[in-house]
Amino acid sequence: MQVKPNFPFVLHGGDYNPEQWPIETWDEDVRLMQRAGWNIATLPVFGWGNLQLGENEWNFTWLDQVIEKLHSGGIRLCLATGTAATPPWIDQAYPDILRTDSKGVKRRHGGRHTCCPHSPNFARLSTGLATKMAERYGSHPALLLWHISNEYGETCYCNLCAEAFRSWLKVRYGTLAELNFRWNMAFWGQTYTDWSQIEPPVENAQRNFQGLLIDYDRFQSESLHNQCLAEMEVLRRITPQIPITTNFMGTFKPLDYHKWAPDLDIISWDSYPARNATPSQIALRHSLMRGLKDGQPWMLMEQTPSQQNWQSYNSLKRPGVMRLWSYQAMAHGADAVMYFQWRRSPGAQEMLHGAVVEHAGREDARVFKEVAALGAELARIEKVTLGGRVKTDVAFLFDWENWWAVEYSSGPSVDLKYIKVMETLYSALFDLGIVADVVSPNSDLSGYRLIVAPALKMVKPGVAESIKAAVQGGASFITTFFSGITDATDRAFTNGYPGPLSDLLGIWVEESDALAQDDRNGLHFSDQSESQCSLLCDRIQLQGAEAIAHYTKDFYAGEPAITVFPYGEGAAFYLGTLPDRAGLKSVFRSAIRRSGVTMPHGISVPKDVEITERVSELGSLLYILNHNSNEVEILLPARNYRSVIDDAVVNHTLTLPAYGVAILTTEV
Ligand code: GLA
Ligand code: ZN
């Protein structure tokens, strides 16, 4: 049974690791948390070694004390099960817990997330700790939600995993003959004659069969998912009323979050943009995380208040940027703005990681003041912002298995990277003032007016059908090169590319030319405009579609490069190549026009200004975010808005300072 999270406020808080500091600091922590407008603390994420000192030896005293201090200070709890790092004595006593890496080397003790998902001792001990935590704190009045483990994600190649993989394959394929067929093991005469011959794909073993590689990723994602479910079962049994999350990592390749999401009550994720990340790169990840649970509000579980310590250059977030990025998460559906971490570690790896409280412990520091100001602001506006859902008519299709399939492919180009293609298309639309949902191809597509499927190499059963139904009903569809190549087992479609999408697109893709990094072809559009294109150039045969751009160079000059095919009430576009920004925007413009997609409230925004709309039963809120380091002006349609943050009436022109944010309502 799932629990519907119903948080009373925008969660503002984050990771708290008090065990790294003497007890005298804890009262000061609570005092400062109140000053910072924190209402929630996440702990004890890495508490295992300080809680379980031996097989039957426990010490919860420190945690009891901290929790009471937080509670009496009015700080709620995001309680971690604490299982993200095993203590030294456990790894020493139970070596089956330690993972084997992709080189086939067994780990020694150290670090975190080092456990094998099939280790029986890990299962026993981690659920043991989760049980203790749930029994001890499950009815604590401060408990708001559970946080299982932390950032799941490491792959294991040990013998326990190998055995479990073979059993998993038996269930999946039934017979070895079927597996041999699906993976095309006749290639290089590699046909298996016994299940025991199948090895995990470590670096010096079988890595030439995409079917095997993709299945191993599926299997490991599912194995870690099961590990999470084991702890979840404990929590559901003891505290059925408390919502559960585990923190995700956005475009994190190893885990198929679409498979994990249905079990969680709320999605949370850790956003650590690189210093040169573009607003649309951040927006894409928020949209992906929002799409995991059908647009339900989610949590920004971690962001650094100032800087990271693990990038090459850990630049400071400029004044205002932490606030801007917090509101950007909210603009994309977050009901929580949380940080890693409360107080800087006094030593070890994260000593220099940004925190709300610096080593000096002062509340007159820039970062502390920015956090406190945001906390106060959120407390003022949360009543109207909570619970809204982002409104958009546009969906990008994103599929982890397809990601693996695209990148395990040998050819056509080393530069063909799934996320890169996704980002390029998403940002072209972002530039036009439209943010999209990012959803699984298997989700309900019927409500969308525009559906974009970048590099959808793997077309799984039912997907072509649901896209066709949406287009029949009037939606526009855009897909690209390297789509419709394989089925769900990564076997090629042998009836011509793009496989089951061919009749929707009205084309046959005969060949695909790879362009080296600096190579360009030209595009001549039917409106006489010219653009450049790169990456791949498909040679397209029209089978009913009309070309809207042709190549200008090489032996295929004059041939179709971008096509459109009217289908039912809608239209399907095919990009046989990657146009430059201007070219891409012109294709999106025609798809938008055809499908009737509009900007929120019809407002057009200058470059790097983002606009989204969240709708709740209280009405509609427009989030307008200036990602520029200079002031901008935005023209509003002739009606009055009220600015939720400063309660001012805004009409005709909204002026936003550098990194400024406005939340507008029409309820004046
Ligand atoms: C991750 C982890 C945190 C911390 C931060 C540092 O998100 O979940 O424990 O290590 O990274 O950026
Ligand atoms: Zn293992």
CSV table of N, CA and C in Angstrom, one decimal, residues 117-178:
chain,number,residue,atom,x,y,z
A,117,PRO,N,24.3,-6.7,-4.2
A,117,PRO,CA,22.8,-6.8,-4.0
A,117,PRO,C,22.3,-8.2,-3.8
A,118,HIS,N,23.2,-9.2,-4.0
A,118,HIS,CA,22.8,-10.6,-3.7
A,118,HIS,C,23.4,-11.2,-2.5
A,119,SER,N,24.1,-10.3,-1.7
A,119,SER,CA,24.7,-10.9,-0.5
A,119,SER,C,23.6,-11.2,0.6
A,120,PRO,N,23.5,-12.4,1.0
A,120,PRO,CA,22.5,-12.8,2.1
A,120,PRO,C,22.9,-12.1,3.4
A,121,ASN,N,24.1,-11.9,3.7
A,121,ASN,CA,24.4,-11.2,5.0
A,121,ASN,C,24.1,-9.7,4.9
A,122,PHE,N,24.3,-9.1,3.8
A,122,PHE,CA,23.9,-7.7,3.7
A,122,PHE,C,22.3,-7.6,3.8
A,123,ALA,N,21.6,-8.5,3.2
A,123,ALA,CA,20.1,-8.5,3.3
A,123,ALA,C,19.7,-8.6,4.7
A,124,ARG,N,20.3,-9.5,5.4
A,124,ARG,CA,20.0,-9.8,6.8
A,124,ARG,C,20.3,-8.6,7.7
A,125,LEU,N,21.5,-8.1,7.6
A,125,LEU,CA,22.0,-7.0,8.5
A,125,LEU,C,21.3,-5.7,8.1
A,126,SER,N,21.1,-5.4,6.8
A,126,SER,CA,20.5,-4.1,6.5
A,126,SER,C,19.0,-4.0,6.9
A,127,THR,N,18.3,-5.1,6.7
A,127,THR,CA,16.9,-5.1,7.1
A,127,THR,C,16.8,-5.2,8.6
A,128,GLY,N,17.9,-5.7,9.3
A,128,GLY,CA,17.9,-5.7,10.7
A,128,GLY,C,18.0,-4.3,11.2
A,129,LEU,N,18.9,-3.5,10.6
A,129,LEU,CA,19.0,-2.1,11.0
A,129,LEU,C,17.7,-1.3,10.7
A,130,ALA,N,17.2,-1.5,9.5
A,130,ALA,CA,15.9,-0.8,9.2
A,130,ALA,C,14.8,-1.2,10.2
A,131,THR,N,14.8,-2.4,10.7
A,131,THR,CA,13.8,-2.8,11.6
A,131,THR,C,14.0,-2.1,12.9
A,132,LYS,N,15.2,-2.0,13.4
A,132,LYS,CA,15.5,-1.3,14.6
A,132,LYS,C,15.1,0.2,14.5
A,133,MET,N,15.4,0.8,13.4
A,133,MET,CA,15.1,2.2,13.2
A,133,MET,C,13.6,2.4,13.2
A,134,ALA,N,12.9,1.5,12.5
A,134,ALA,CA,11.4,1.7,12.4
A,134,ALA,C,10.7,1.4,13.7
A,135,GLU,N,11.3,0.4,14.5
A,135,GLU,CA,10.6,0.1,15.8
A,135,GLU,C,10.9,1.2,16.8
A,136,ARG,N,12.1,1.8,16.7
A,136,ARG,CA,12.5,2.8,17.7
A,136,ARG,C,11.8,4.2,17.4
A,137,TYR,N,11.8,4.5,16.1
A,137,TYR,CA,11.4,5.9,15.8
A,137,TYR,C,10.1,6.0,15.0
A,138,GLY,N,9.5,4.8,14.7
A,138,GLY,CA,8.4,4.8,13.8
A,138,GLY,C,7.2,5.6,14.2
A,139,SER,N,7.0,5.7,15.6
A,139,SER,CA,5.8,6.5,16.0
A,139,SER,C,6.3,7.8,16.6
A,140,HIS,N,7.5,8.3,16.3
A,140,HIS,CA,7.9,9.5,16.8
A,140,HIS,C,7.2,10.7,16.1
A,141,PRO,N,6.6,11.6,16.9
A,141,PRO,CA,5.8,12.7,16.2
A,141,PRO,C,6.5,13.5,15.2
A,142,ALA,N,7.9,13.5,15.3
A,142,ALA,CA,8.6,14.4,14.4
A,142,ALA,C,8.8,13.7,13.0
A,143,LEU,N,8.6,12.4,13.0
A,143,LEU,CA,8.9,11.7,11.7
A,143,LEU,C,8.0,12.0,10.6
A,144,LEU,N,8.5,12.5,9.5
A,144,LEU,CA,7.7,12.9,8.4
A,144,LEU,C,7.8,11.9,7.2
A,145,LEU,N,9.0,11.5,7.0
A,145,LEU,CA,9.2,10.5,5.9
A,145,LEU,C,10.5,9.6,6.1
A,146,TRP,N,10.5,8.5,5.4
A,146,TRP,CA,11.7,7.6,5.4
A,146,TRP,C,12.5,7.8,4.1
A,147,HIS,N,13.8,7.7,4.3
A,147,HIS,CA,14.8,7.9,3.3
A,147,HIS,C,15.6,6.6,3.3
A,148,ILE,N,15.4,5.7,2.3
A,148,ILE,CA,16.0,4.4,2.3
A,148,ILE,C,17.5,4.5,1.7
A,149,SER,N,18.4,4.0,2.5
A,149,SER,CA,19.8,4.0,2.0
A,149,SER,C,20.2,5.4,1.4
A,150,ASN,N,20.9,5.4,0.3
A,150,ASN,CA,21.3,6.7,-0.3
A,150,ASN,C,21.9,6.4,-1.7
A,151,GLU,N,21.4,7.1,-2.6
A,151,GLU,CA,21.9,7.1,-4.0
A,151,GLU,C,22.4,5.7,-4.4
A,152,TYR,N,21.4,4.8,-4.5
A,152,TYR,CA,21.8,3.4,-5.0
A,152,TYR,C,22.4,3.5,-6.4
A,153,GLY,N,23.3,2.5,-6.7
A,153,GLY,CA,23.8,2.6,-8.1
A,153,GLY,C,25.0,1.8,-8.5
A,154,GLU,N,25.7,1.2,-7.6
A,154,GLU,CA,26.9,0.5,-8.0
A,154,GLU,C,26.6,-0.9,-8.6
A,155,THR,N,27.4,-1.3,-9.6
A,155,THR,CA,27.1,-2.6,-10.2
A,155,THR,C,28.1,-3.7,-9.6
A,156,CYS,N,27.6,-4.9,-9.4
A,156,CYS,CA,28.5,-5.9,-8.9
A,156,CYS,C,28.6,-7.1,-9.9
A,157,TYR,N,29.8,-7.7,-10.0
A,157,TYR,CA,30.0,-8.8,-10.9
A,157,TYR,C,30.5,-10.0,-10.2
A,158,CYS,N,30.1,-10.2,-9.0
A,158,CYS,CA,30.6,-11.4,-8.2
A,158,CYS,C,29.9,-12.7,-8.6
A,159,ASN,N,30.4,-13.7,-8.0
A,159,ASN,CA,29.8,-15.1,-8.3
A,159,ASN,C,28.4,-15.2,-7.8
A,160,LEU,N,28.1,-14.6,-6.7
A,160,LEU,CA,26.7,-14.6,-6.3
A,160,LEU,C,25.8,-14.0,-7.3
A,161,CYS,N,26.2,-12.8,-7.8
A,161,CYS,CA,25.5,-12.1,-8.9
A,161,CYS,C,25.4,-13.0,-10.1
A,162,ALA,N,26.5,-13.7,-10.5
A,162,ALA,CA,26.5,-14.5,-11.7
A,162,ALA,C,25.5,-15.6,-11.6
A,163,GLU,N,25.4,-16.2,-10.4
A,163,GLU,CA,24.4,-17.3,-10.3
A,163,GLU,C,23.0,-16.7,-10.4
A,164,ALA,N,22.8,-15.6,-9.7
A,164,ALA,CA,21.5,-15.0,-9.7
A,164,ALA,C,21.1,-14.5,-11.1
A,165,PHE,N,22.1,-14.1,-11.9
A,165,PHE,CA,21.9,-13.6,-13.2
A,165,PHE,C,21.4,-14.8,-14.1
A,166,ARG,N,22.0,-16.0,-13.9
A,166,ARG,CA,21.6,-17.1,-14.7
A,166,ARG,C,20.2,-17.5,-14.4
A,167,SER,N,19.8,-17.5,-13.1
A,167,SER,CA,18.4,-17.8,-12.8
A,167,SER,C,17.4,-16.8,-13.4
A,168,TRP,N,17.9,-15.5,-13.3
A,168,TRP,CA,17.0,-14.4,-13.9
A,168,TRP,C,16.8,-14.6,-15.4
A,169,LEU,N,17.9,-15.0,-16.0
A,169,LEU,CA,17.8,-15.3,-17.5
A,169,LEU,C,16.9,-16.4,-17.8
A,170,LYS,N,16.9,-17.5,-16.9
A,170,LYS,CA,16.0,-18.6,-17.2
A,170,LYS,C,14.6,-18.2,-17.1
A,171,VAL,N,14.3,-17.3,-16.2
A,171,VAL,CA,12.9,-16.8,-16.1
A,171,VAL,C,12.6,-16.0,-17.3
A,172,ARG,N,13.5,-15.2,-17.7
A,172,ARG,CA,13.2,-14.2,-18.8
A,172,ARG,C,13.1,-14.9,-20.1
A,173,TYR,N,13.9,-15.9,-20.4
A,173,TYR,CA,13.9,-16.5,-21.7
A,173,TYR,C,13.3,-17.9,-21.8
A,174,GLY,N,13.2,-18.6,-20.7
A,174,GLY,CA,12.6,-19.9,-20.7
A,174,GLY,C,13.6,-21.0,-21.1
A,175,THR,N,14.1,-20.9,-22.4
A,175,THR,CA,15.0,-21.8,-22.9
A,175,THR,C,16.3,-21.1,-23.4
A,176,LEU,N,17.4,-22.0,-23.4
A,176,LEU,CA,18.7,-21.4,-23.8
A,176,LEU,C,18.6,-21.1,-25.3
A,177,ALA,N,17.8,-21.9,-26.0
A,177,ALA,CA,17.6,-21.6,-27.5
A,177,ALA,C,17.1,-20.2,-27.7
A,178,GLU,N,16.1,-19.8,-26.9
A,178,GLU,CA,15.5,-18.5,-27.1
A,178,GLU,C,16.6,-17.4,-26.7
